[in-house]
Coordinates of C-alpha atoms in Angstrom, one line a residue:
M1 CA 4.5 -14.3 -5.8
I2 CA 3.2 -11.5 -3.9
L3 CA 1.2 -9.4 -6.3
N4 CA 1.7 -6.0 -5.1
T5 CA -1.1 -3.8 -6.6
G6 CA -0.6 -0.1 -5.0
G7 CA 2.8 0.9 -4.5
R8 CA 3.5 2.9 -7.2
T9 CA 0.1 4.7 -7.4
D10 CA -3.5 4.6 -5.3
T11 CA -5.0 1.4 -7.6
V12 CA -7.9 1.3 -6.1
Q13 CA -9.1 4.3 -5.5
Y14 CA -9.1 5.0 -9.5
F15 CA -8.6 2.0 -11.3
S16 CA -10.8 -0.6 -9.5
K17 CA -12.4 -1.3 -13.3
W18 CA -9.2 -2.0 -14.2
L19 CA -8.3 -4.2 -11.5
L20 CA -10.8 -5.8 -11.7
N21 CA -11.3 -6.5 -15.1
R22 CA -7.9 -7.9 -15.8
F23 CA -8.9 -10.3 -12.4
K24 CA -11.5 -11.8 -14.8
E25 CA -9.3 -11.7 -17.6
G26 CA -6.2 -13.5 -15.7
F27 CA -3.7 -12.0 -16.8
V28 CA -2.4 -8.3 -15.8
Y29 CA 1.1 -6.3 -18.1
S30 CA 3.4 -4.4 -16.0
R31 CA 5.8 -2.0 -18.2
N32 CA 9.5 -1.6 -16.7
P33 CA 9.6 2.4 -14.9
L34 CA 13.5 2.0 -16.0
F35 CA 13.0 0.7 -19.2
P36 CA 9.7 1.1 -20.6
N37 CA 10.1 -0.6 -23.6
K38 CA 10.1 -4.0 -21.7
V39 CA 6.9 -5.6 -20.4
T40 CA 6.4 -8.0 -18.3
K41 CA 2.9 -10.6 -18.2
Y42 CA 1.7 -11.6 -15.0
E43 CA -0.7 -14.6 -14.9
L44 CA -3.3 -13.7 -12.0
T45 CA -4.3 -17.3 -10.8
P46 CA -4.6 -18.4 -6.9
D47 CA -1.5 -21.3 -7.8
K48 CA 0.5 -18.4 -9.1
I49 CA -0.2 -15.5 -6.4
D50 CA 0.9 -16.5 -2.9
C51 CA -1.2 -13.0 -2.0
V52 CA -2.5 -9.8 -3.6
V53 CA -1.4 -7.0 -1.6
F54 CA -4.0 -4.1 -1.2
C55 CA -2.9 -0.2 -0.4
S56 CA -5.1 2.9 -0.9
K57 CA -6.2 5.7 0.7
N58 CA -10.0 4.9 0.1
Y59 CA -11.3 1.5 -1.5
E60 CA -14.9 3.2 -1.3
P61 CA -14.6 2.3 -5.4
I62 CA -13.8 -1.4 -5.1
L63 CA -16.6 -2.5 -1.7
N64 CA -19.6 -3.9 -3.8
N65 CA -17.1 -6.0 -6.1
L66 CA -13.8 -6.7 -3.6
H67 CA -15.5 -10.3 -3.2
E68 CA -14.0 -11.4 -7.0
I69 CA -10.5 -11.3 -5.4
T70 CA -10.8 -12.1 -1.9
D71 CA -12.8 -15.8 -2.3
K72 CA -9.7 -16.5 -4.5
F73 CA -6.5 -15.2 -3.6
N74 CA -5.3 -14.8 0.1
T75 CA -5.3 -10.8 0.3
Y76 CA -3.5 -8.1 2.6
F77 CA -5.1 -4.6 3.0
H78 CA -2.9 -1.5 3.9
Y79 CA -5.7 1.6 4.5
T80 CA -3.1 4.9 4.9
I81 CA -5.4 7.6 7.0
T82 CA -3.3 10.4 8.2
A83 CA -4.4 13.9 10.4
Y84 CA -3.9 16.0 6.7
G85 CA -6.0 17.9 5.4
K86 CA -6.9 19.2 2.1
D87 CA -3.5 21.5 1.8
V88 CA -1.4 18.5 1.7
E89 CA -3.7 15.5 0.6
P90 CA -6.5 18.1 -2.0
N91 CA -8.3 14.5 -3.8
V92 CA -8.2 12.0 0.0
P93 CA -11.1 11.4 2.0
D94 CA -11.0 12.8 5.4
I95 CA -10.8 11.3 8.4
E96 CA -14.1 10.3 9.0
K97 CA -15.4 9.0 5.7
S98 CA -12.4 7.3 5.8
I99 CA -12.9 5.7 9.0
T100 CA -16.3 4.3 7.8
T101 CA -14.8 3.5 4.8
L102 CA -12.0 1.2 6.4
L103 CA -14.8 0.0 8.8
K104 CA -16.5 -1.3 5.6
L105 CA -13.2 -2.7 4.8
E106 CA -13.3 -4.7 7.9
R107 CA -16.3 -6.3 8.1
I108 CA -15.4 -7.9 4.3
V109 CA -12.3 -9.1 4.8
G110 CA -11.7 -8.9 8.5
A111 CA -9.0 -7.1 11.2
K112 CA -6.4 -10.1 10.5
R113 CA -6.1 -8.9 7.1
L114 CA -6.0 -5.2 7.6
S115 CA -3.2 -2.3 9.0
W116 CA -3.8 0.7 9.2
R117 CA -1.2 3.1 8.1
Y118 CA -0.3 6.5 9.7
D119 CA 2.4 8.0 7.3
P120 CA 4.3 9.6 6.8
I121 CA 4.5 11.6 9.6
L122 CA 6.4 14.8 8.2
L123 CA 6.0 18.5 10.6
T124 CA 5.0 21.5 9.5
E125 CA 4.3 25.1 11.2
K126 CA 0.5 23.1 11.2
Y127 CA 1.4 20.4 11.8
T128 CA 3.2 19.6 14.9
I129 CA 4.2 17.2 17.5
D130 CA 1.1 17.6 19.6
Y131 CA -1.3 18.4 17.0
H132 CA -0.2 14.9 14.8
L133 CA -0.6 12.7 18.8
N134 CA -3.8 14.4 18.9
A135 CA -5.3 13.6 16.2
F136 CA -3.2 10.3 16.2
E137 CA -5.6 9.5 19.8
Y138 CA -8.5 9.6 17.9
M139 CA -8.2 7.2 15.1
A140 CA -6.8 4.8 17.6
K141 CA -9.8 5.0 19.8
S142 CA -11.7 4.9 16.2
L143 CA -10.8 1.8 15.3
S144 CA -8.5 -0.3 17.9
G145 CA -10.3 -4.4 17.4
H146 CA -11.0 -3.6 13.7
I147 CA -7.1 -4.2 12.7
D148 CA -4.4 -6.1 12.5
R149 CA -2.0 -3.6 13.5
C150 CA -0.9 0.0 13.0
I151 CA 2.3 1.1 10.5
F152 CA 3.6 4.0 10.8
S153 CA 7.4 5.9 9.4
F154 CA 8.9 9.8 9.0
V155 CA 9.2 11.3 6.0
E156 CA 11.5 11.2 3.9
M157 CA 13.3 14.0 2.7
Y158 CA 14.3 13.3 -0.8
K159 CA 14.6 16.7 -3.3
K160 CA 11.4 16.9 -4.8
L161 CA 10.3 18.4 -1.5
N162 CA 11.6 21.1 -1.2
V163 CA 9.8 22.4 -4.5
N164 CA 6.8 20.5 -3.7
M165 CA 6.7 21.6 0.5
P166 CA 9.2 23.9 1.0
E167 CA 7.5 24.6 4.9
I168 CA 8.6 21.3 5.7
I169 CA 10.7 21.8 9.2
L170 CA 13.1 19.1 9.4
M171 CA 12.3 16.6 11.6
T172 CA 15.5 16.1 14.4
E173 CA 15.8 13.1 15.8
K174 CA 14.8 14.2 19.5
D175 CA 11.7 15.1 17.8
K176 CA 11.3 11.5 15.9
D177 CA 12.0 10.0 20.1
V178 CA 9.0 12.8 21.2
L179 CA 6.8 11.4 18.4
A180 CA 7.5 7.6 18.6
K181 CA 7.2 7.3 22.0
G182 CA 3.6 9.3 22.0
L183 CA 2.5 6.8 19.3
G184 CA 3.9 4.0 20.9
D185 CA 1.3 4.3 24.1
I186 CA -1.2 5.9 22.7
A187 CA -1.3 2.8 21.2
K188 CA -0.8 0.4 23.9
R189 CA -3.7 2.5 25.7
H190 CA -6.2 0.8 22.6
N191 CA -4.1 -2.7 22.4
I192 CA -2.9 -1.9 19.0
L193 CA 0.2 -3.5 17.7
I194 CA 2.2 -1.3 16.4
Q195 CA 6.0 -0.6 14.2
T196 CA 7.4 1.4 11.3
C197 CA 7.7 0.8 8.1
G198 CA 11.1 2.3 6.2
T199 CA 12.5 3.4 9.5
Q200 CA 16.0 2.5 10.7
G201 CA 16.0 4.0 14.4
D202 CA 14.7 1.5 17.1
Y203 CA 12.1 2.4 19.0
T204 CA 11.5 -0.5 20.6
K205 CA 11.4 0.7 24.1
Y206 CA 8.6 2.4 23.0
G207 CA 6.9 -0.7 22.6
I208 CA 7.1 -0.5 18.7
N209 CA 8.0 -3.3 16.4
K210 CA 10.5 -2.7 14.7
S211 CA 10.4 -2.3 10.0
G212 CA 8.4 -4.7 8.0
C213 CA 4.8 -3.8 7.5
M214 CA 5.0 -7.3 4.1
T215 CA 6.7 -10.0 5.7
L216 CA 5.4 -13.8 5.1
D217 CA 4.4 -13.7 9.0
I218 CA 2.4 -10.9 8.9
I219 CA 0.9 -12.6 5.6
G220 CA 0.7 -16.0 6.2
K221 CA -1.0 -15.8 10.1
A222 CA -3.8 -13.6 8.4
N223 CA -5.0 -15.9 5.8
G224 CA -3.1 -19.6 7.9
V225 CA -1.1 -20.1 5.7
E226 CA 2.8 -20.8 6.3
F227 CA 5.7 -19.6 3.7
R228 CA 9.0 -20.8 3.4
N229 CA 11.5 -19.4 5.5
L230 CA 13.4 -16.9 3.1
K231 CA 15.2 -13.9 3.2
H232 CA 13.2 -10.9 3.2
R233 CA 15.3 -8.1 1.0
G234 CA 12.8 -5.3 1.1
M235 CA 12.1 -2.6 -1.2
R236 CA 14.8 0.3 -0.9
K237 CA 16.8 1.3 2.4
G238 CA 16.4 0.6 5.6
C239 CA 13.0 -1.5 4.5
N240 CA 12.7 -5.4 6.0
C241 CA 9.8 -6.9 3.7
I242 CA 9.2 -9.8 1.1
E243 CA 9.7 -9.5 -1.9
S244 CA 6.9 -8.4 -4.6
R245 CA 5.9 -7.2 -8.6
D246 CA 4.0 -4.6 -8.7
I247 CA 1.9 -4.1 -11.3
G248 CA 1.2 0.1 -11.5
A249 CA 2.2 2.9 -12.7
Y250 CA 4.2 6.1 -11.2
D251 CA 2.4 9.3 -12.5
T252 CA -1.0 8.1 -12.2
C253 CA -2.8 9.4 -9.0
L254 CA -4.6 12.0 -8.4
N255 CA -4.9 12.0 -4.9
G256 CA -2.1 14.9 -5.2
C257 CA -0.2 14.1 -2.0
R258 CA 2.1 16.9 -1.6
Y259 CA 4.9 14.2 -0.1
C260 CA 4.4 11.4 -2.8
Y261 CA 7.6 10.0 -4.1
A262 CA 5.5 8.2 -7.6
N263 CA 4.5 11.4 -8.3
F264 CA 7.0 14.0 -9.8
R265 CA 4.5 16.5 -10.6
H266 CA 1.3 16.2 -10.0
N267 CA 0.3 17.6 -14.0
R268 CA 1.8 14.9 -15.4
A269 CA 0.5 12.4 -13.7
V270 CA -3.7 14.1 -15.0
E271 CA -2.2 14.2 -18.5
N272 CA -1.1 9.7 -18.5
F273 CA -4.9 9.1 -16.5
K274 CA -6.7 10.9 -19.8
L275 CA -4.7 7.6 -20.7
H276 CA -5.9 5.0 -19.3
D277 CA -7.8 1.7 -20.8
E278 CA -9.7 0.1 -18.6
N279 CA -10.0 -2.8 -21.1
S280 CA -6.2 -2.9 -22.2
P281 CA -3.9 -5.4 -19.9
L282 CA -1.5 -2.0 -19.2
L283 CA -2.4 0.1 -16.4
I284 CA -1.6 2.9 -18.3
G285 CA -2.2 3.1 -22.9
N286 CA -1.9 -0.1 -24.7
I287 CA 0.8 -2.6 -26.7
K288 CA 3.1 -0.3 -29.5
E289 CA 5.4 -1.0 -31.6
G290 CA 8.6 -1.2 -30.1
D291 CA 7.5 -3.1 -26.9
T292 CA 8.9 -6.5 -25.6
V293 CA 6.3 -8.8 -23.3
Q294 CA 7.9 -11.0 -21.0
N295 CA 6.8 -13.9 -19.6
S296 CA 7.1 -13.9 -14.9
S297 CA 8.1 -16.8 -13.8
Q298 CA 6.3 -15.9 -10.6
K299 CA 7.9 -18.2 -8.2
S300 CA 5.9 -19.5 -4.8
F301 CA 7.0 -18.3 -1.6
L302 CA 4.9 -21.1 -0.1
K303 CA 5.4 -23.9 1.0
P304 CA 4.3 -27.3 -0.4
D305 CA 1.4 -28.4 1.7
N306 CA -0.2 -24.9 1.3
Q307 CA -0.3 -23.9 -2.5
I308 CA -3.7 -23.9 -4.3
S309 CA -4.2 -26.4 -6.8
L310 CA -4.9 -25.8 -10.3
F311 CA -7.8 -28.4 -10.0
W312 CA -9.3 -26.8 -7.1
Y313 CA -9.1 -23.2 -9.2
Q314 CA -10.0 -25.0 -12.3
K315 CA -14.2 -26.5 -9.9

């Protein structure tokens, strides 16, 4: 089973102590977002988890204790650094600080287990195509040689963006093509492998690989293990990632990113955060009357010769 720690919220930035506690205790509960009274229990042991995948905009809070996870598990890290300021990402560290933290993370986990996410790309009167390309050039120069790859996507215009970011300029296919060509050229100059995420457009002519940011091939090569040849069903339209299980919760991230799909309203995230207990098996709150807890099957995707034995873990 692939464990995703950062698909629904920035667990690393705001809930690091809770995450480390869960791995120390060896299990975690995850509440079903569609059926809130249904809770799934996942065992957090190397024989049950093929890889722990992280996604964050600030790894600083967990750096000193990250070895507690990386010493025992296969891991892969997505680090999102974009061109936006506080007007779009209010509580995200600035570019310089983010780059510094990424370099610290690379010294701990190695470049082959670390990808830089430049997403989502959106356009406004301030954040123009030229603005993005100039910012991307600067970041690519700084990060070259320190990352496994760069992953980008174009913003999805879901309904709440009309309220949260009314200043967004709708992106045309020509806009996307110009951006893709520019990003591809910059990545090539700096010897960075680049690919899309959840994007159906074909930009391979610009040296950009197709979507699939969390595949068994990427995770396997990063950790020196082999997975079985399995179909990647994806998590949404245009996604070619392997199936994973997320232990986060929606409406809990305090980054306040105005384009975010995982928060309905920032005020709701603030209120939910108050219910967080770093000692609870659940990210938000605790088990309550009416909840049903079920064990997950946690099937391994690894080839048999690559599976970590329970005997090794107990040593």
